[in-house]
């Protein structure tokens, strides 16, 4: 069962997800959360849908959620951070989802998620534990080389340029086994990559629990200084060759981690270091980039 009641029974949070709006089907949980905000819904309101038919991904891509298999949810928050620090919330949710999925897997059964690595060139990682949820900067969650989650954060401002609210949309492929032809080579689910069928209510609850913890750390500094190590431990880009899609021309570099504001730190063949704040970054060996 996947209902408001089953999610509430699994939640262990103080505020994140405590006001749940559950829908059997919706166009977009982000749109639903925005409407709820306009009617005065409290920070921490969570919209969850069993089926989403007009969801949005990054760069305008669509993200549909078939019924009975996946999670589409959007969290409404009213941050006190300045607007220029809001983009970091996408990374915080990504970290929280990766940690939450691991929590749900461990709770379900004894899954070995050790991060053992095989090094084939100094500083470059060849492979990591297949069942360990990782992050492809900035907002993809990856297991066994397959994208199983996408995140879209939307900031809404008041007329006086203060923050009205932030809606963080999350789409997680949980128990889906069949994928559209155009994405089957890059997409996966928790079930297809780990062989473990999870209770979606527990996944939602675990993700909300981790987000509440991580968001409260962020609120102490309004940056990622207290979360940087946690994030980098899951960063699939780290110490790997990446292709940076720069407007001036694509180039290859080695990714080293993130800075305290969430930018990806890379160095090119000449050793020049750059901080990338946005855009496409392809990771060698992932999503068909070889």
Short mmCIF file of C-alpha atoms in Angstrom, two decimals:
data_model
loop_
_atom_site.label_atom_id
_atom_site.label_comp_id
_atom_site.label_asym_id
_atom_site.label_seq_id
_atom_site.Cartn_x
_atom_site.Cartn_y
_atom_site.Cartn_z
CA UNK A 1 0.00 0.00 0.00
CA UNK A 2 1.12 3.54 -0.79
CA UNK A 3 -1.13 6.09 0.89
CA UNK A 4 -0.98 9.18 3.06
CA UNK A 5 -1.50 6.95 6.10
CA UNK A 6 1.33 4.53 5.27
CA UNK A 7 3.74 7.43 4.75
CA UNK A 8 2.68 9.07 8.03
CA UNK A 9 3.22 5.78 9.87
CA UNK A 10 6.81 5.62 8.60
CA UNK A 11 7.79 9.27 9.18
CA UNK A 12 10.17 10.12 12.02
CA UNK A 13 10.56 13.83 11.28
CA UNK A 14 9.60 16.91 13.25
CA UNK A 15 8.43 19.03 10.28
CA UNK A 16 9.61 17.70 6.90
CA UNK A 17 6.67 15.92 5.28
CA UNK A 18 4.43 16.27 8.32
CA UNK A 19 1.69 17.95 6.28
CA UNK A 20 1.11 15.42 3.49
CA UNK A 21 -1.11 15.94 0.48
CA UNK A 22 -1.47 12.60 -1.32
CA UNK A 23 -2.84 12.23 -4.85
CA UNK A 24 -3.54 9.09 -6.84
CA UNK A 25 -2.73 11.01 -10.03
CA UNK A 26 -1.57 14.52 -10.80
CA UNK A 27 -0.05 16.54 -13.59
CA UNK A 28 2.88 17.88 -11.58
CA UNK A 29 3.55 17.69 -7.85
CA UNK A 30 5.64 20.87 -8.16
CA UNK A 31 2.63 22.74 -9.54
CA UNK A 32 0.47 21.31 -6.76
CA UNK A 33 2.94 22.44 -4.10
CA UNK A 34 3.08 25.94 -5.59
CA UNK A 35 -0.72 26.22 -5.43
CA UNK A 36 -0.72 25.01 -1.84
CA UNK A 37 1.88 27.64 -0.98
CA UNK A 38 -0.36 30.34 -2.42
CA UNK A 39 -3.16 29.15 -0.14
CA UNK A 40 -0.93 29.36 2.94
CA UNK A 41 0.35 25.79 3.34
CA UNK A 42 3.10 25.54 5.98
CA UNK A 43 6.78 24.96 5.32
CA UNK A 44 7.42 21.22 5.23
CA UNK A 45 4.26 20.43 3.26
CA UNK A 46 4.86 17.39 1.06
CA UNK A 47 2.86 16.57 -2.07
CA UNK A 48 3.10 12.89 -3.04
CA UNK A 49 1.55 11.27 -6.11
CA UNK A 50 1.23 7.63 -7.07
CA UNK A 51 1.20 8.72 -10.72
CA UNK A 52 2.51 11.91 -12.31
CA UNK A 53 1.79 12.62 -15.97
CA UNK A 54 3.28 16.06 -16.66
CA UNK A 55 6.31 16.22 -14.41
CA UNK A 56 9.27 18.41 -15.34
CA UNK A 57 12.92 17.49 -15.20
CA UNK A 58 15.99 19.64 -15.63
CA UNK A 59 16.29 21.73 -18.81
CA UNK A 60 12.62 21.24 -19.64
CA UNK A 61 12.78 17.46 -19.93
CA UNK A 62 9.64 15.55 -18.99
CA UNK A 63 9.50 13.11 -16.08
CA UNK A 64 6.45 10.84 -15.98
CA UNK A 65 5.74 8.44 -13.15
CA UNK A 66 3.64 5.33 -13.86
CA UNK A 67 1.31 4.23 -11.09
CA UNK A 68 2.29 1.59 -8.57
CA UNK A 69 6.05 1.67 -9.10
CA UNK A 70 7.71 5.01 -8.44
CA UNK A 71 7.63 8.12 -6.27
CA UNK A 72 6.77 11.64 -7.38
CA UNK A 73 6.94 14.13 -4.54
CA UNK A 74 7.51 17.84 -3.96
CA UNK A 75 8.54 19.47 -0.72
CA UNK A 76 7.47 23.04 0.02
CA UNK A 77 9.81 25.06 2.24
CA UNK A 78 10.16 28.72 3.18
CA UNK A 79 13.89 29.28 3.62
CA UNK A 80 15.49 32.06 5.63
CA UNK A 81 18.65 31.89 3.49
CA UNK A 82 19.38 34.68 0.97
CA UNK A 83 18.22 34.01 -2.62
CA UNK A 84 21.77 33.54 -3.92
CA UNK A 85 22.20 30.54 -1.59
CA UNK A 86 19.04 28.68 -2.63
CA UNK A 87 20.58 26.67 -5.50
CA UNK A 88 22.40 24.59 -2.89
CA UNK A 89 19.07 23.09 -1.81
CA UNK A 90 19.11 20.92 -4.94
CA UNK A 91 22.39 19.37 -3.82
CA UNK A 92 21.10 18.96 -0.28
CA UNK A 93 18.03 17.11 -1.52
CA UNK A 94 20.21 14.96 -3.79
CA UNK A 95 22.39 14.00 -0.84
CA UNK A 96 19.32 13.34 1.30
CA UNK A 97 17.69 11.10 -1.32
CA UNK A 98 20.89 9.07 -1.79
CA UNK A 99 21.23 8.63 1.97
CA UNK A 100 17.53 7.93 2.36
CA UNK A 101 17.58 5.20 -0.30
CA UNK A 102 20.52 3.57 1.45
CA UNK A 103 18.67 3.75 4.78
CA UNK A 104 15.63 2.08 3.21
CA UNK A 105 17.76 -0.65 1.64
CA UNK A 106 19.55 -1.38 4.91
CA UNK A 107 16.25 -1.41 6.79
CA UNK A 108 14.77 -3.81 4.24
CA UNK A 109 17.60 -6.33 4.40
CA UNK A 110 21.31 -6.66 5.00
CA UNK A 111 22.62 -5.04 1.82
CA UNK A 112 26.37 -4.56 1.54
CA UNK A 113 26.92 -0.95 0.53
CA UNK A 114 30.66 -0.75 1.11
CA UNK A 115 32.41 1.82 -1.05
CA UNK A 116 35.32 -0.38 -2.12
CA UNK A 117 37.07 0.97 -5.18
CA UNK A 118 39.41 -0.26 -7.87
CA UNK A 119 42.00 2.26 -9.03
CA UNK A 120 43.24 1.99 -12.62
CA UNK A 121 45.06 5.32 -12.86
CA UNK A 122 46.22 7.69 -10.11
CA UNK A 123 43.22 9.71 -8.98
CA UNK A 124 40.69 8.02 -11.26
CA UNK A 125 38.16 5.50 -9.99
CA UNK A 126 37.12 2.59 -12.23
CA UNK A 127 34.30 1.05 -10.26
CA UNK A 128 32.48 1.31 -6.97
CA UNK A 129 30.05 -0.87 -5.05
CA UNK A 130 27.10 -1.34 -7.39
CA UNK A 131 24.40 -0.95 -4.77
CA UNK A 132 25.81 2.23 -3.24
CA UNK A 133 23.62 5.24 -4.14
CA UNK A 134 25.79 7.96 -5.66
CA UNK A 135 25.32 11.50 -6.93
CA UNK A 136 26.15 12.76 -10.40
CA UNK A 137 26.64 16.48 -9.89
CA UNK A 138 24.45 18.31 -9.40
CA UNK A 139 21.08 16.53 -9.28
CA UNK A 140 21.09 12.92 -10.52
CA UNK A 141 21.04 9.92 -8.19
CA UNK A 142 22.83 6.93 -9.69
CA UNK A 143 23.00 3.26 -8.74
CA UNK A 144 25.11 0.83 -10.77
CA UNK A 145 25.59 3.45 -13.48
CA UNK A 146 21.86 4.02 -13.95
CA UNK A 147 19.94 7.20 -13.18
CA UNK A 148 17.20 6.37 -10.71
CA UNK A 149 16.21 9.84 -9.53
CA UNK A 150 15.96 13.39 -10.78
CA UNK A 151 15.45 16.60 -8.81
CA UNK A 152 14.01 19.95 -9.88
CA UNK A 153 14.10 22.97 -7.55
CA UNK A 154 11.91 26.00 -8.22
CA UNK A 155 12.30 29.33 -6.42
CA UNK A 156 9.33 31.69 -6.18
CA UNK A 157 9.89 35.34 -5.22
CA UNK A 158 7.67 38.03 -3.76
CA UNK A 159 7.26 41.42 -5.45
CA UNK A 160 9.77 42.95 -3.03
CA UNK A 161 12.45 40.42 -4.11
CA UNK A 162 12.20 38.38 -0.93
CA UNK A 163 11.75 34.62 -1.10
CA UNK A 164 8.15 33.46 -1.16
CA UNK A 165 8.91 29.75 -1.16
CA UNK A 166 11.01 26.99 -2.65
CA UNK A 167 9.55 23.80 -4.10
CA UNK A 168 11.88 20.82 -4.49
CA UNK A 169 10.51 18.15 -6.79
CA UNK A 170 11.85 14.60 -6.58
CA UNK A 171 11.14 11.70 -8.92
CA UNK A 172 12.46 8.30 -7.80
CA UNK A 173 12.25 5.11 -9.86
CA UNK A 174 11.64 2.56 -7.12
CA UNK A 175 10.15 -0.70 -8.41
CA UNK A 176 9.95 0.04 -12.15
CA UNK A 177 11.43 -2.62 -14.45
CA UNK A 178 10.53 -1.44 -17.96
CA UNK A 179 11.70 1.86 -19.43
CA UNK A 180 10.93 3.78 -22.62
CA UNK A 181 13.22 2.96 -25.53
CA UNK A 182 14.80 6.42 -25.58
CA UNK A 183 16.05 6.22 -21.97
CA UNK A 184 16.47 2.50 -21.29
CA UNK A 185 20.27 2.69 -21.63
CA UNK A 186 20.65 5.34 -18.93
CA UNK A 187 17.64 4.88 -16.64
CA UNK A 188 17.14 2.33 -13.90
CA UNK A 189 15.28 1.83 -10.66
CA UNK A 190 16.18 0.72 -7.16
CA UNK A 191 14.69 -2.70 -7.96
CA UNK A 192 16.40 -3.08 -11.35
CA UNK A 193 19.84 -2.11 -9.99
CA UNK A 194 19.82 -3.78 -6.56
CA UNK A 195 17.23 -6.55 -6.90
CA UNK A 196 15.48 -5.23 -3.80
CA UNK A 197 11.78 -4.29 -3.88
CA UNK A 198 11.18 -1.47 -1.43
CA UNK A 199 8.10 -0.11 0.31
CA UNK A 200 7.67 3.33 -1.26
CA UNK A 201 6.29 4.80 1.95
CA UNK A 202 9.50 3.92 3.76
CA UNK A 203 11.59 5.44 0.98
CA UNK A 204 9.66 8.71 1.27
CA UNK A 205 10.05 8.69 5.05
CA UNK A 206 13.77 7.93 4.93
CA UNK A 207 14.39 10.71 2.40
CA UNK A 208 12.44 13.23 4.48
CA UNK A 209 14.33 12.22 7.61
CA UNK A 210 17.67 12.78 5.94
CA UNK A 211 16.56 16.06 4.38
CA UNK A 212 15.44 17.44 7.73
CA UNK A 213 18.85 16.60 9.25
CA UNK A 214 20.83 18.02 6.34
CA UNK A 215 18.69 21.13 5.93
CA UNK A 216 19.21 22.02 9.57
CA UNK A 217 22.99 21.76 9.07
CA UNK A 218 22.71 24.04 6.05
CA UNK A 219 20.71 26.56 8.04
CA UNK A 220 23.61 27.04 10.46
CA UNK A 221 25.88 28.48 7.75
CA UNK A 222 23.74 28.88 4.60
CA UNK A 223 26.36 26.91 2.69
CA UNK A 224 27.56 23.30 2.35
CA UNK A 225 30.56 23.50 4.66
CA UNK A 226 28.95 21.08 7.16
CA UNK A 227 27.73 18.75 4.38
CA UNK A 228 30.62 18.82 1.94
CA UNK A 229 32.30 15.62 3.14
CA UNK A 230 28.99 13.72 3.14
CA UNK A 231 28.26 14.89 -0.40
CA UNK A 232 31.73 14.16 -1.76
CA UNK A 233 31.66 10.61 -0.36
CA UNK A 234 28.83 9.92 -2.82
CA UNK A 235 29.98 12.06 -5.74
CA UNK A 236 30.36 9.79 -8.76
CA UNK A 237 32.23 12.56 -10.59
CA UNK A 238 34.99 12.70 -7.99
CA UNK A 239 38.49 11.82 -9.21
CA UNK A 240 37.08 10.92 -12.62
CA UNK A 241 37.54 12.27 -16.10
CA UNK A 242 34.57 14.44 -17.00
CA UNK A 243 33.51 16.39 -20.05
CA UNK A 244 32.43 19.95 -19.29
CA UNK A 245 29.92 21.41 -21.75
CA UNK A 246 31.13 25.01 -21.68
CA UNK A 247 29.43 27.62 -23.94
CA UNK A 248 32.89 28.45 -25.31
CA UNK A 249 33.54 24.83 -26.16
CA UNK A 250 33.53 21.44 -24.44
CA UNK A 251 36.67 20.32 -22.65
CA UNK A 252 37.79 17.38 -20.54
CA UNK A 253 38.92 17.72 -16.95
CA UNK A 254 39.29 15.78 -13.72
CA UNK A 255 36.66 16.49 -11.07
CA UNK A 256 37.93 16.86 -7.51
CA UNK A 257 34.81 17.57 -5.49
CA UNK A 258 32.66 20.56 -4.63
CA UNK A 259 33.31 23.85 -2.88
CA UNK A 260 31.29 25.15 0.06
CA UNK A 261 28.72 26.66 -2.29
CA UNK A 262 28.10 23.52 -4.34
CA UNK A 263 30.21 24.34 -7.41
CA UNK A 264 32.02 21.39 -9.01
CA UNK A 265 35.79 21.82 -8.73
CA UNK A 266 37.71 20.53 -11.79
CA UNK A 267 41.18 20.85 -13.27
CA UNK A 268 42.11 20.66 -16.96
CA UNK A 269 45.07 18.94 -18.63
CA UNK A 270 47.32 21.92 -17.85
CA UNK A 271 46.42 21.81 -14.18
CA UNK A 272 44.22 24.91 -14.27
CA UNK A 273 41.45 24.69 -11.68
CA UNK A 274 37.89 25.85 -12.32
CA UNK A 275 34.71 26.00 -10.28
CA UNK A 276 31.64 25.06 -12.35
CA UNK A 277 28.39 26.49 -11.06
CA UNK A 278 25.90 25.17 -13.60
CA UNK A 279 25.57 23.28 -16.86
CA UNK A 280 26.09 19.82 -18.24
CA UNK A 281 29.00 17.73 -16.99
CA UNK A 282 29.36 14.21 -18.45
CA UNK A 283 31.19 11.53 -16.49
CA UNK A 284 33.35 9.07 -18.42
CA UNK A 285 31.84 5.59 -18.33
CA UNK A 286 28.38 6.88 -17.40
CA UNK A 287 25.30 7.53 -19.58
CA UNK A 288 27.10 6.40 -22.74
CA UNK A 289 30.08 8.77 -22.45
CA UNK A 290 33.13 6.61 -23.08
#
